[in-house]
Amino acid sequence: MAFNEDTAQRIRAFFQTKSADFYEKKMFSGVCFMVDDKMCCGTHIDKQSGEDFLLCRIGDAAYETALLKDYVIPMEFTGKPMKGYVFVTESGFKTPKDLEDWLQLCLDFNPLAKASKGRKQ
C-alpha cells in the first residue's frame, strides 16, 4: 500500500476540523477515508507516474465539471471509469485551499452516497 503520509495527514486534519465521523481503510493501493461508514476520499501513489493522487467521491452531478480540469482524471481500475469518482493529481491539491475545496466537495456528497455492503474495520 503506497501512499503519501503527508497527504493522508492533511486529510485527517481536515476531517478533524470538520468534526467528521471518519476512519481509514486500506484499499485501492492506498488509504481511503470513510465518513459515516461510506467511502469519501483517499490517497495513493500512482504506479505508472509515481505521482500522489487524491481519490475523490464527488457524485454524478459534479463529475463532468471536475473532468474539465487539467489535473483531474477519471478513476479507473478495470479499464472502465467509475462515474462519480475522480483522481486529482498533485498539482490540483498542492495548496491547503485546493485540498480543502476537493475534500469539502467529497464531504458535501457523502450524505447522498450509498454505503457499501462491506463492514467497518
Coordinates of C-alpha atoms in Angstrom, one line a residue:
M1 CA 0.0 0.0 0.0
A2 CA 1.8 3.1 -1.3
F3 CA 0.5 6.5 -0.2
N4 CA 1.9 9.8 0.8
E5 CA 1.7 10.1 4.6
D6 CA 1.8 13.9 4.4
T7 CA -1.3 13.9 2.2
A8 CA -3.0 11.4 4.5
Q9 CA -2.2 13.7 7.4
R10 CA -3.6 16.7 5.6
I11 CA -6.9 14.8 5.0
R12 CA -7.0 13.7 8.7
A13 CA -6.6 17.3 9.8
F14 CA -9.4 18.5 7.5
F15 CA -11.8 15.9 8.8
Q16 CA -10.9 16.6 12.4
T17 CA -11.6 20.3 11.9
K18 CA -15.0 19.4 10.5
S19 CA -15.7 17.0 13.4
A20 CA -16.5 14.3 10.8
D21 CA -17.0 10.8 11.9
F22 CA -14.2 9.1 9.9
Y23 CA -11.9 6.2 9.9
E24 CA -9.2 4.9 7.5
K25 CA -9.3 1.7 5.4
K26 CA -6.6 0.4 3.2
M27 CA -7.9 -0.1 -0.3
F28 CA -7.3 1.0 -4.0
S29 CA -3.5 0.6 -3.4
G30 CA -3.5 3.3 -0.8
V31 CA -5.7 4.5 2.0
C32 CA -9.4 5.6 1.9
F33 CA -11.2 7.7 4.3
M34 CA -14.6 6.5 5.3
V35 CA -17.1 9.0 6.6
D36 CA -20.3 7.7 8.2
D37 CA -19.2 4.2 7.0
K38 CA -19.1 5.4 3.3
M39 CA -16.1 5.9 1.2
C40 CA -15.5 9.6 0.9
C41 CA -11.9 10.2 -0.4
G42 CA -8.5 8.7 -0.3
T43 CA -4.9 8.9 -1.5
H44 CA -2.4 6.7 -3.2
I45 CA 0.8 6.8 -5.3
D46 CA 0.0 6.1 -9.0
K47 CA 2.1 3.1 -10.1
Q48 CA 2.7 4.4 -13.6
S49 CA 3.6 8.0 -12.9
G50 CA 4.8 7.8 -9.2
E51 CA 2.6 10.8 -8.6
D52 CA 0.5 11.4 -5.4
F53 CA -3.2 11.1 -6.4
L54 CA -6.2 12.2 -4.4
L55 CA -9.2 10.0 -4.8
C56 CA -12.5 12.0 -4.6
R57 CA -16.0 10.6 -4.5
I58 CA -18.0 13.6 -5.7
G59 CA -21.1 12.1 -7.3
D60 CA -22.5 12.3 -10.8
A61 CA -23.6 15.9 -10.6
A62 CA -20.0 17.2 -10.1
Y63 CA -18.3 14.5 -12.1
E64 CA -18.4 16.1 -15.6
T65 CA -17.4 19.5 -14.4
A66 CA -14.5 18.1 -12.5
L67 CA -13.2 16.3 -15.5
L68 CA -12.8 19.6 -17.4
K69 CA -9.9 20.5 -15.2
D70 CA -6.4 19.6 -16.5
Y71 CA -5.4 17.9 -13.2
V72 CA -8.4 15.7 -12.9
I73 CA -8.7 12.2 -14.4
P74 CA -11.4 9.6 -14.3
M75 CA -10.9 6.9 -11.6
E76 CA -10.3 3.6 -13.4
F77 CA -9.2 0.3 -12.1
T78 CA -10.7 -2.2 -14.5
G79 CA -10.3 -0.1 -17.7
K80 CA -13.8 1.4 -17.2
P81 CA -14.2 4.8 -15.5
M82 CA -16.2 4.8 -12.2
K83 CA -18.7 7.6 -12.7
G84 CA -18.8 9.9 -9.7
Y85 CA -15.2 9.2 -8.7
V86 CA -12.1 11.1 -9.9
F87 CA -8.4 11.3 -9.2
V88 CA -6.9 14.7 -8.7
T89 CA -3.2 14.8 -9.5
E90 CA -0.7 16.6 -7.2
S91 CA -1.0 19.9 -8.9
G92 CA -4.7 20.1 -8.2
F93 CA -4.3 19.9 -4.4
K94 CA -1.0 21.5 -3.6
T95 CA -2.3 24.4 -1.6
P96 CA -4.3 24.0 1.6
K97 CA -7.3 25.8 0.0
D98 CA -7.2 23.5 -3.1
L99 CA -7.2 20.4 -0.9
E100 CA -10.0 21.8 1.3
D101 CA -12.1 22.6 -1.7
W102 CA -11.8 19.0 -3.0
L103 CA -12.4 17.4 0.4
Q104 CA -15.4 19.7 1.0
L105 CA -16.9 18.6 -2.3
C106 CA -16.4 14.9 -1.1
L107 CA -17.9 15.7 2.3
D108 CA -20.9 17.5 0.7
F109 CA -21.7 14.5 -1.5
N110 CA -21.2 12.0 1.4
P111 CA -24.8 12.2 2.7
L112 CA -26.1 11.3 -0.8
A113 CA -23.7 8.4 -1.3
K114 CA -24.8 4.8 -0.8
A115 CA -22.9 2.7 1.7
S116 CA -21.3 -0.4 0.5
K117 CA -22.3 -3.8 1.9
G118 CA -18.8 -4.2 3.4
R119 CA -18.2 -4.0 7.1
K120 CA -16.4 -1.3 9.2
Q121 CA -12.8 -2.1 10.1

